mmCIF file of C-alpha atoms in Angstrom:
data_model
loop_
_atom_site.group_PDB
_atom_site.id
_atom_site.type_symbol
_atom_site.label_atom_id
_atom_site.label_comp_id
_atom_site.label_asym_id
_atom_site.label_seq_id
_atom_site.Cartn_x
_atom_site.Cartn_y
_atom_site.Cartn_z
ATOM 1 C CA MET A 16 36.225 -3.047 1.912
ATOM 2 C CA LYS A 17 33.156 -3.764 4.140
ATOM 3 C CA GLN A 18 30.843 -1.788 1.953
ATOM 4 C CA LEU A 19 32.332 -3.761 -1.140
ATOM 5 C CA LYS A 20 31.469 -6.967 0.704
ATOM 6 C CA ILE A 21 27.880 -5.956 1.560
ATOM 7 C CA LEU A 22 27.341 -4.768 -2.043
ATOM 8 C CA GLY A 23 28.593 -8.329 -3.255
ATOM 9 C CA GLN A 24 26.125 -9.888 -1.006
ATOM 10 C CA LEU A 25 23.315 -7.507 -2.042
ATOM 11 C CA LEU A 26 24.117 -8.852 -5.521
ATOM 12 C CA LEU A 27 23.692 -12.524 -4.581
ATOM 13 C CA LEU A 28 20.372 -11.570 -2.741
ATOM 14 C CA ALA A 29 19.077 -9.930 -5.966
ATOM 15 C CA LEU A 30 20.398 -12.669 -8.307
ATOM 16 C CA ILE A 31 18.409 -15.138 -6.228
ATOM 17 C CA TYR A 32 15.396 -12.949 -5.996
ATOM 18 C CA LEU A 33 15.548 -12.599 -10.001
ATOM 19 C CA LEU A 34 16.033 -16.470 -10.073
ATOM 20 C CA GLY A 35 13.013 -16.804 -7.906
ATOM 21 C CA ASN A 36 11.028 -14.879 -10.322
ATOM 22 C CA GLN A 37 11.980 -16.541 -13.321
ATOM 23 C CA VAL A 38 11.203 -19.947 -11.969
ATOM 24 C CA ALA A 39 7.800 -18.612 -10.738
ATOM 25 C CA ARG A 40 7.070 -17.206 -14.184
ATOM 26 C CA LEU A 41 8.463 -20.081 -16.350
ATOM 27 C CA ALA A 42 6.837 -22.788 -14.174
ATOM 28 C CA HIS A 43 3.573 -20.940 -14.209
ATOM 29 C CA LEU A 44 3.602 -20.822 -10.272
ATOM 30 C CA PRO A 45 0.657 -18.899 -8.756
ATOM 31 C CA VAL A 46 3.259 -18.026 -5.978
ATOM 32 C CA PRO A 47 5.219 -14.875 -5.968
ATOM 33 C CA GLY A 48 8.922 -14.736 -6.873
ATOM 34 C CA ASN A 49 10.105 -13.479 -3.547
ATOM 35 C CA VAL A 50 8.581 -16.573 -1.781
ATOM 36 C CA VAL A 51 10.389 -18.950 -4.769
ATOM 37 C CA GLY A 52 13.451 -16.961 -3.720
ATOM 38 C CA ILE A 53 13.336 -17.412 0.110
ATOM 39 C CA ILE A 54 12.645 -21.346 -0.515
ATOM 40 C CA LEU A 55 15.664 -21.382 -2.929
ATOM 41 C CA LEU A 56 18.076 -19.319 -0.612
ATOM 42 C CA TYR A 57 16.924 -21.708 2.471
ATOM 43 C CA LEU A 58 17.465 -24.970 0.275
ATOM 44 C CA LEU A 59 21.087 -23.520 -1.013
ATOM 45 C CA LEU A 60 22.078 -22.624 2.589
ATOM 46 C CA ASN A 61 21.236 -26.255 3.874
ATOM 47 C CA LEU A 62 23.080 -27.832 0.972
ATOM 48 C CA GLY A 63 25.954 -25.703 1.779
ATOM 49 C CA VAL A 64 26.275 -24.082 -1.628
ATOM 50 C CA VAL A 65 25.673 -20.862 -0.246
ATOM 51 C CA ARG A 66 27.074 -20.073 3.282
ATOM 52 C CA LEU A 67 25.730 -17.845 5.797
ATOM 53 C CA GLU A 68 28.823 -15.522 5.456
ATOM 54 C CA HIS A 69 27.981 -14.832 1.739
ATOM 55 C CA VAL A 70 24.792 -13.255 2.608
ATOM 56 C CA GLN A 71 24.186 -12.480 6.115
ATOM 57 C CA GLU A 72 25.659 -9.041 6.335
ATOM 58 C CA ALA A 73 23.407 -7.832 3.444
ATOM 59 C CA ALA A 74 20.374 -9.670 4.796
ATOM 60 C CA ASP A 75 20.902 -8.379 8.392
ATOM 61 C CA PHE A 76 21.193 -4.863 6.938
ATOM 62 C CA LEU A 77 18.047 -5.231 4.612
ATOM 63 C CA LEU A 78 16.006 -6.792 7.221
ATOM 64 C CA ARG A 79 16.838 -4.012 9.971
ATOM 65 C CA HIS A 80 15.524 -1.405 7.576
ATOM 66 C CA LEU A 81 12.898 -3.433 6.044
ATOM 67 C CA VAL A 82 10.016 -1.025 7.220
ATOM 68 C CA PHE A 83 11.751 1.693 5.032
ATOM 69 C CA PHE A 84 10.608 -0.211 1.895
ATOM 70 C CA PHE A 85 7.294 -0.576 3.209
ATOM 71 C CA ILE A 86 6.557 3.202 3.024
ATOM 72 C CA PRO A 87 6.574 3.881 -0.654
ATOM 73 C CA VAL A 88 4.171 0.901 -1.008
ATOM 74 C CA ALA A 89 1.836 2.412 1.276
ATOM 75 C CA VAL A 90 1.904 5.713 -0.573
ATOM 76 C CA ASP A 91 -0.257 3.968 -2.932
ATOM 77 C CA LEU A 92 -3.154 4.655 -0.201
ATOM 78 C CA MET A 93 -3.626 8.026 -1.511
ATOM 79 C CA ASN A 94 -5.668 6.412 -4.244
ATOM 80 C CA TRP A 95 -7.858 4.376 -1.854
ATOM 81 C CA GLY A 96 -9.302 7.010 0.511
ATOM 82 C CA GLY A 97 -12.796 6.341 -0.681
ATOM 83 C CA VAL A 98 -12.605 2.522 0.169
ATOM 84 C CA PHE A 99 -12.091 3.371 4.089
ATOM 85 C CA TYR A 100 -15.176 5.873 3.878
ATOM 86 C CA ARG A 101 -17.692 3.510 2.398
ATOM 87 C CA TYR A 102 -16.528 0.092 3.704
ATOM 88 C CA GLY A 103 -14.654 1.074 6.693
ATOM 89 C CA LEU A 104 -16.834 -0.756 9.126
ATOM 90 C CA ALA A 105 -16.835 -3.979 7.291
ATOM 91 C CA LEU A 106 -13.222 -3.770 6.870
ATOM 92 C CA ALA A 107 -12.627 -3.123 10.545
ATOM 93 C CA LEU A 108 -14.913 -5.986 11.317
ATOM 94 C CA ALA A 109 -13.398 -8.364 9.060
ATOM 95 C CA ILE A 110 -9.652 -7.449 10.424
ATOM 96 C CA VAL A 111 -10.764 -7.834 14.062
ATOM 97 C CA LEU A 112 -12.855 -11.083 13.906
ATOM 98 C CA SER A 113 -10.469 -12.719 11.373
ATOM 99 C CA THR A 114 -7.150 -11.717 13.677
ATOM 100 C CA ALA A 115 -8.929 -12.920 16.658
ATOM 101 C CA LEU A 116 -9.554 -16.318 15.094
ATOM 102 C CA THR A 117 -6.155 -16.684 13.753
ATOM 103 C CA PHE A 118 -4.562 -16.064 17.107
ATOM 104 C CA LEU A 119 -6.773 -18.613 18.786
ATOM 105 C CA GLY A 120 -6.532 -21.186 16.064
ATOM 106 C CA ALA A 121 -2.848 -21.122 15.909
ATOM 107 C CA GLY A 122 -2.041 -20.803 19.486
ATOM 108 C CA ALA A 123 -4.585 -23.271 20.522
ATOM 109 C CA ILE A 124 -3.278 -26.083 18.318
ATOM 110 C CA ALA A 125 0.210 -25.551 19.030
ATOM 111 C CA GLN A 126 -0.196 -25.512 22.688
ATOM 112 C CA TRP A 127 -2.331 -28.749 22.377
ATOM 113 C CA LEU A 128 0.458 -30.615 20.116
ATOM 114 C CA GLU A 129 3.205 -29.376 22.454
ATOM 115 C CA LYS A 130 1.443 -30.904 25.610
ATOM 116 C CA ASP A 131 0.736 -34.012 23.618
ATOM 117 C CA GLY A 132 4.330 -34.337 22.445
ATOM 118 C CA ALA A 133 5.685 -33.567 25.810
ATOM 119 C CA SER A 134 3.682 -36.484 27.540
ATOM 120 C CA CYS A 135 4.966 -38.990 24.708
ATOM 121 C CA THR A 136 8.646 -38.002 25.069
ATOM 122 C CA ASP A 137 9.110 -37.420 28.937
ATOM 123 C CA MET B 10 11.612 13.623 -9.687
ATOM 124 C CA ILE B 11 13.014 10.094 -8.764
ATOM 125 C CA LEU B 12 15.689 11.748 -6.599
ATOM 126 C CA PHE B 13 12.962 13.886 -4.951
ATOM 127 C CA SER B 14 10.793 10.816 -4.389
ATOM 128 C CA VAL B 15 13.741 8.979 -2.965
ATOM 129 C CA LEU B 16 14.881 11.833 -0.458
ATOM 130 C CA LEU B 17 11.085 12.645 0.260
ATOM 131 C CA THR B 18 10.661 8.772 1.329
ATOM 132 C CA VAL B 19 13.772 8.550 3.242
ATOM 133 C CA GLY B 20 13.226 11.940 5.142
ATOM 134 C CA ALA B 21 9.697 10.619 6.118
ATOM 135 C CA TYR B 22 11.136 7.460 7.279
ATOM 136 C CA LEU B 23 13.859 8.964 9.431
ATOM 137 C CA LEU B 24 11.403 11.262 10.869
ATOM 138 C CA SER B 25 8.433 8.770 11.553
ATOM 139 C CA LYS B 26 11.259 6.265 12.996
ATOM 140 C CA ALA B 27 12.440 9.176 15.392
ATOM 141 C CA LEU B 28 9.112 9.761 16.408
ATOM 142 C CA TYR B 29 8.402 6.287 17.043
ATOM 143 C CA LEU B 30 11.646 5.820 19.026
ATOM 144 C CA ARG B 31 10.777 8.637 20.976
ATOM 145 C CA TYR B 32 7.243 7.991 22.191
ATOM 146 C CA ARG B 33 7.116 4.077 21.636
ATOM 147 C CA HIS B 34 3.409 4.116 21.071
ATOM 148 C CA PRO B 35 2.057 1.065 18.999
ATOM 149 C CA LEU B 36 -0.161 3.586 17.100
ATOM 150 C CA LEU B 37 2.700 5.673 15.906
ATOM 151 C CA ASN B 38 3.315 3.158 13.221
ATOM 152 C CA ILE B 39 6.262 3.808 11.164
ATOM 153 C CA VAL B 40 4.749 2.619 7.924
ATOM 154 C CA LEU B 41 1.580 4.642 8.175
ATOM 155 C CA LEU B 42 3.167 7.570 9.582
ATOM 156 C CA GLY B 43 5.869 7.628 6.993
ATOM 157 C CA ALA B 44 3.370 7.092 3.999
ATOM 158 C CA GLY B 45 0.954 9.903 5.723
ATOM 159 C CA LEU B 46 4.103 12.268 5.549
ATOM 160 C CA VAL B 47 4.822 11.560 1.800
ATOM 161 C CA ILE B 48 1.360 11.785 0.905
ATOM 162 C CA ALA B 49 0.806 14.883 2.694
ATOM 163 C CA THR B 50 3.939 16.443 1.021
ATOM 164 C CA LEU B 51 2.710 15.302 -2.358
ATOM 165 C CA LEU B 52 -0.877 16.871 -1.909
ATOM 166 C CA ALA B 53 0.647 20.173 -0.322
ATOM 167 C CA LEU B 54 2.866 20.674 -3.380
ATOM 168 C CA ARG B 55 0.205 19.422 -5.902
ATOM 169 C CA ILE B 56 2.374 16.736 -7.089
ATOM 170 C CA PRO B 57 0.350 13.962 -8.710
ATOM 171 C CA TYR B 58 0.667 10.224 -7.632
ATOM 172 C CA GLN B 59 1.897 9.373 -11.148
ATOM 173 C CA SER B 60 5.022 11.487 -10.585
ATOM 174 C CA TYR B 61 5.818 9.407 -7.517
ATOM 175 C CA VAL B 62 5.556 6.124 -9.114
ATOM 176 C CA PRO B 63 9.019 5.814 -11.030
ATOM 177 C CA GLY B 64 10.671 6.526 -7.680
ATOM 178 C CA GLN B 65 8.606 4.170 -5.909
ATOM 179 C CA ARG B 66 9.177 1.318 -8.409
ATOM 180 C CA ILE B 67 13.036 1.638 -7.729
ATOM 181 C CA MET B 68 12.616 1.691 -3.822
ATOM 182 C CA THR B 69 10.052 -1.070 -3.913
ATOM 183 C CA TRP B 70 12.342 -3.319 -6.102
ATOM 184 C CA LEU B 71 14.787 -3.706 -3.136
ATOM 185 C CA LEU B 72 12.053 -5.295 -1.172
ATOM 186 C CA GLY B 73 12.479 -8.408 -3.385
ATOM 187 C CA PRO B 74 16.076 -9.139 -2.439
ATOM 188 C CA ALA B 75 15.203 -7.978 1.194
ATOM 189 C CA THR B 76 12.483 -10.574 1.515
ATOM 190 C CA VAL B 77 14.950 -13.348 0.066
ATOM 191 C CA GLY B 78 16.980 -12.553 3.031
ATOM 192 C CA LEU B 79 14.468 -13.658 5.390
ATOM 193 C CA ALA B 80 15.709 -17.131 4.483
ATOM 194 C CA VAL B 81 18.688 -16.197 6.697
ATOM 195 C CA PRO B 82 17.036 -15.891 10.241
ATOM 196 C CA LEU B 83 14.923 -19.143 9.078
ATOM 197 C CA TYR B 84 18.420 -20.992 8.630
ATOM 198 C CA ARG B 85 19.903 -19.708 11.731
ATOM 199 C CA GLN B 86 17.026 -20.981 13.721
ATOM 200 C CA ARG B 87 16.754 -24.408 11.935
ATOM 201 C CA SER B 88 17.343 -26.509 14.902
ATOM 202 C CA LEU B 89 14.190 -24.770 16.809
ATOM 203 C CA LEU B 90 12.345 -25.319 13.695
ATOM 204 C CA ARG B 91 13.291 -29.143 13.649
ATOM 205 C CA ARG B 92 12.566 -29.465 17.175
ATOM 206 C CA HIS B 93 9.100 -28.020 17.090
ATOM 207 C CA ARG B 94 8.196 -28.956 13.567
ATOM 208 C CA ARG B 95 4.765 -30.488 14.552
ATOM 209 C CA GLU B 96 3.447 -27.403 16.563
ATOM 210 C CA ILE B 97 5.050 -24.971 13.860
ATOM 211 C CA PHE B 98 3.184 -26.649 10.843
ATOM 212 C CA ALA B 99 -0.068 -27.191 12.630
ATOM 213 C CA GLY B 100 -0.088 -23.778 14.188
ATOM 214 C CA VAL B 101 1.115 -21.722 11.145
ATOM 215 C CA GLY B 102 -1.145 -23.841 8.910
ATOM 216 C CA LEU B 103 -4.178 -23.561 10.696
ATOM 217 C CA GLY B 104 -3.638 -19.809 11.513
ATOM 218 C CA ALA B 105 -2.964 -19.089 7.793
ATOM 219 C CA LEU B 106 -6.036 -20.835 6.475
ATOM 220 C CA ALA B 107 -8.398 -19.347 9.283
ATOM 221 C CA SER B 108 -6.981 -16.027 8.590
ATOM 222 C CA MET B 109 -7.923 -16.124 4.910
ATOM 223 C CA LEU B 110 -10.873 -17.884 5.235
ATOM 224 C CA THR B 111 -12.797 -16.035 7.846
ATOM 225 C CA ALA B 112 -11.448 -12.523 6.172
ATOM 226 C CA GLY B 113 -12.675 -13.747 2.900
ATOM 227 C CA LEU B 114 -16.167 -15.076 4.301
ATOM 228 C CA ILE B 115 -16.680 -11.794 6.057
ATOM 229 C CA ALA B 116 -15.668 -9.767 3.028
ATOM 230 C CA LEU B 117 -18.188 -11.559 0.914
ATOM 231 C CA ALA B 118 -21.054 -11.485 3.598
ATOM 232 C CA ALA B 119 -20.603 -7.462 3.723
ATOM 233 C CA GLY B 120 -20.544 -7.496 0.092
ATOM 234 C CA LEU B 121 -17.055 -5.739 -0.270
ATOM 235 C CA PRO B 122 -15.901 -5.334 -3.855
ATOM 236 C CA LYS B 123 -13.690 -8.012 -5.279
ATOM 237 C CA ASP B 124 -10.230 -5.896 -5.234
ATOM 238 C CA VAL B 125 -10.997 -5.024 -1.762
ATOM 239 C CA LEU B 126 -11.664 -8.550 -0.552
ATOM 240 C CA LEU B 127 -8.415 -9.698 -2.604
ATOM 241 C CA SER B 128 -6.559 -7.004 -0.575
ATOM 242 C CA LEU B 129 -7.968 -8.499 2.590
ATOM 243 C CA LEU B 130 -6.852 -12.108 2.057
ATOM 244 C CA PRO B 131 -3.075 -11.616 3.109
ATOM 245 C CA LYS B 132 -3.873 -9.466 6.059
ATOM 246 C CA SER B 133 -1.985 -11.595 8.638
ATOM 247 C CA VAL B 134 1.414 -12.152 6.746
ATOM 248 C CA THR B 135 4.285 -9.571 6.701
ATOM 249 C CA ILE B 136 4.042 -6.673 4.095
ATOM 250 C CA PRO B 137 6.347 -7.862 1.165
ATOM 251 C CA PHE B 138 4.399 -11.148 0.998
ATOM 252 C CA ALA B 139 1.040 -9.562 1.263
ATOM 253 C CA VAL B 140 1.778 -6.930 -1.399
ATOM 254 C CA GLU B 141 2.872 -9.719 -3.946
ATOM 255 C CA ILE B 142 -0.089 -12.038 -3.108
ATOM 256 C CA ALA B 143 -2.591 -9.120 -3.429
ATOM 257 C CA ARG B 144 -0.859 -8.121 -6.672
ATOM 258 C CA ILE B 145 -1.098 -11.444 -8.285
ATOM 259 C CA HIS B 146 -4.529 -11.975 -7.639
ATOM 260 C CA GLY B 147 -5.913 -8.446 -8.512
ATOM 261 C CA GLY B 148 -5.951 -6.723 -5.278
ATOM 262 C CA SER B 149 -4.203 -3.407 -4.419
ATOM 263 C CA PRO B 150 -0.754 -3.368 -2.908
ATOM 264 C CA GLY B 151 -1.268 -0.321 -1.062
ATOM 265 C CA LEU B 152 -4.442 -1.151 0.418
ATOM 266 C CA ALA B 153 -3.023 -4.568 1.342
ATOM 267 C CA SER B 154 -0.365 -2.975 3.193
ATOM 268 C CA ALA B 155 -2.370 -0.746 5.077
ATOM 269 C CA ILE B 156 -4.848 -3.812 6.047
ATOM 270 C CA VAL B 157 -1.614 -5.549 7.217
ATOM 271 C CA VAL B 158 -0.341 -2.600 9.232
ATOM 272 C CA ALA B 159 -3.890 -2.432 10.840
ATOM 273 C CA THR B 160 -3.898 -6.243 11.541
ATOM 274 C CA GLY B 161 -0.375 -5.810 13.192
ATOM 275 C CA THR B 162 -1.324 -3.014 15.233
ATOM 276 C CA LEU B 163 -4.282 -4.517 16.531
ATOM 277 C CA GLY B 164 -2.633 -7.965 17.182
ATOM 278 C CA SER B 165 0.323 -6.290 18.904
ATOM 279 C CA VAL B 166 -1.677 -4.316 21.229
ATOM 280 C CA PHE B 167 -4.597 -6.920 22.216
ATOM 281 C CA GLY B 168 -3.014 -10.429 20.942
ATOM 282 C CA GLY B 169 -1.203 -11.237 24.261
ATOM 283 C CA THR B 170 -4.277 -10.357 26.557
ATOM 284 C CA LEU B 171 -6.459 -12.534 24.011
ATOM 285 C CA LEU B 172 -4.080 -15.471 24.254
ATOM 286 C CA THR B 173 -3.906 -15.211 28.025
ATOM 287 C CA TRP B 174 -7.689 -15.123 28.228
ATOM 288 C CA ALA B 175 -7.897 -18.093 26.097
ATOM 289 C CA GLY B 176 -5.629 -20.025 28.649
ATOM 290 C CA ILE B 177 -2.715 -20.064 25.975
ATOM 291 C CA LYS B 178 0.163 -19.713 28.247
ATOM 292 C CA ALA B 179 3.078 -21.974 26.443
ATOM 293 C CA PRO B 180 5.763 -19.602 25.287
ATOM 294 C CA VAL B 181 6.222 -21.720 22.143
ATOM 295 C CA ALA B 182 2.465 -21.424 21.377
ATOM 296 C CA ARG B 183 2.184 -17.883 22.213
ATOM 297 C CA GLY B 184 5.052 -17.023 20.139
ATOM 298 C CA LEU B 185 3.751 -19.053 16.981
ATOM 299 C CA ALA B 186 0.145 -17.124 17.384
ATOM 300 C CA LEU B 187 1.755 -13.615 17.465
ATOM 301 C CA GLY B 188 3.985 -14.398 14.328
ATOM 302 C CA THR B 189 1.132 -16.147 12.512
ATOM 303 C CA GLY B 190 -1.656 -13.512 13.355
ATOM 304 C CA ALA B 191 0.497 -10.154 13.496
ATOM 305 C CA HIS B 192 3.706 -10.710 11.328
ATOM 306 C CA GLY B 193 6.306 -8.353 12.128
ATOM 307 C CA GLN B 194 4.502 -6.291 14.662
ATOM 308 C CA GLY B 195 3.372 -9.484 16.579
ATOM 309 C CA THR B 196 6.923 -10.586 16.383
ATOM 310 C CA ALA B 197 8.258 -7.632 18.196
ATOM 311 C CA MET B 198 5.812 -7.920 21.054
ATOM 312 C CA ALA B 199 6.669 -11.813 21.356
ATOM 313 C CA PHE B 200 10.253 -10.773 21.928
ATOM 314 C CA MET B 201 9.019 -8.386 24.637
ATOM 315 C CA GLU B 202 7.613 -11.552 26.139
ATOM 316 C CA GLY B 203 10.885 -13.627 25.930
ATOM 317 C CA GLU B 204 13.467 -14.540 23.687
ATOM 318 C CA ARG B 205 11.896 -18.245 22.833
ATOM 319 C CA GLN B 206 8.422 -16.486 22.138
ATOM 320 C CA GLY B 207 10.338 -14.011 19.846
ATOM 321 C CA SER B 208 12.348 -16.587 17.812
ATOM 322 C CA MET B 209 9.170 -18.870 17.319
ATOM 323 C CA ALA B 210 7.299 -15.705 16.118
ATOM 324 C CA GLY B 211 9.843 -14.706 13.663
ATOM 325 C CA LEU B 212 9.770 -18.346 12.123
ATOM 326 C CA ALA B 213 6.066 -18.358 12.153
ATOM 327 C CA MET B 214 6.051 -14.707 10.420
ATOM 328 C CA THR B 215 8.097 -16.054 7.481
ATOM 329 C CA LEU B 216 6.431 -19.630 7.135
ATOM 330 C CA ALA B 217 3.060 -17.910 7.495
ATOM 331 C CA GLY B 218 3.850 -15.833 4.307
ATOM 332 C CA ILE B 219 5.071 -18.856 2.570
ATOM 333 C CA THR B 220 1.717 -20.793 3.538
ATOM 334 C CA THR B 221 -0.402 -17.989 2.558
ATOM 335 C CA ALA B 222 1.006 -17.467 -0.644
ATOM 336 C CA THR B 223 0.809 -21.080 -1.423
ATOM 337 C CA PHE B 224 -2.798 -21.580 -0.440
ATOM 338 C CA ALA B 225 -4.070 -17.927 -1.541
ATOM 339 C CA PRO B 226 -4.950 -19.407 -5.331
ATOM 340 C CA LEU B 227 -7.070 -22.150 -3.887
ATOM 341 C CA MET B 228 -8.596 -19.863 -1.378
ATOM 342 C CA VAL B 229 -9.336 -17.364 -4.060
ATOM 343 C CA ARG B 230 -11.052 -19.975 -6.476
ATOM 344 C CA LEU B 231 -13.100 -21.130 -3.384
ATOM 345 C CA LEU B 232 -14.410 -17.698 -2.462
ATOM 346 C CA LEU B 233 -14.859 -16.110 -5.899
ATOM 347 C CA ARG B 234 -16.019 -19.186 -7.821
ATOM 348 C CA HIS B 235 -19.008 -17.626 -9.505
#
């Protein structure tokens, strides 16, 4: 019975994903269908059309094993070995610098706004 | 062959997960370890990549519905989202733009090929978004996912120290930075710092994916206009 319930929830998630894909395609959005799907499900949950108990077991199950789905994607790496050999240093530099700046930018502005907001409301 | 691909991938996942849970070392990344095992097996049995593709398609299709499921934690945390909406939108927005812009500019300066640059742009967002963003704009899903893992590993090992060094101590800000800069791997670290940091990081991870996907077309046009 529980498996059947999760299967039904999985179908609902798949349906919303397909809907997201169609919306992105038909509206010529330059945004992936899965992003449209998330926004769609978030709106449906807020509007009360879909309730948490309609999707949460399947969502939690998939998210718990999300890493599994990343593995077949990463197998594509076997076609890209040469890129690391040729551009490894530049790639590493870009990743390190850009990641550090992302952390500092996001953290600094959030901390600044939080202090600012606290002084207004307290 | 499809059945073989699926079984091989499931086996690689279980083995690398067991290894990770046993040693808990951040460099024992389940994605890279699992993919490495699959690749090694394919090479050892002289199976070409093309034969793995049909099984790969089926497995990665489920990534779509799984990603849509990210709306569930977002909805559960909606009161937190509302309470800190200013910090969240500013932090995630600035972080996501800084990530794409700096990665793109460095790639241009270093003369990286276009498809590598496009795979580098979504480096800070979680794999399902990064893969789709890279694909839409002409990058490589596999390369993008490896870059995402490299970013996440780096961010989860050094992110906390960097934030402390820069004087960023507020739990909300730290969580936001970890989720925006290092997606799921950063979120895991944020949860180790505390519940609030972790919840903020989870929100930031999903919102950074949405923001990056939304602004990537603009960024691509800006960086590759010639």
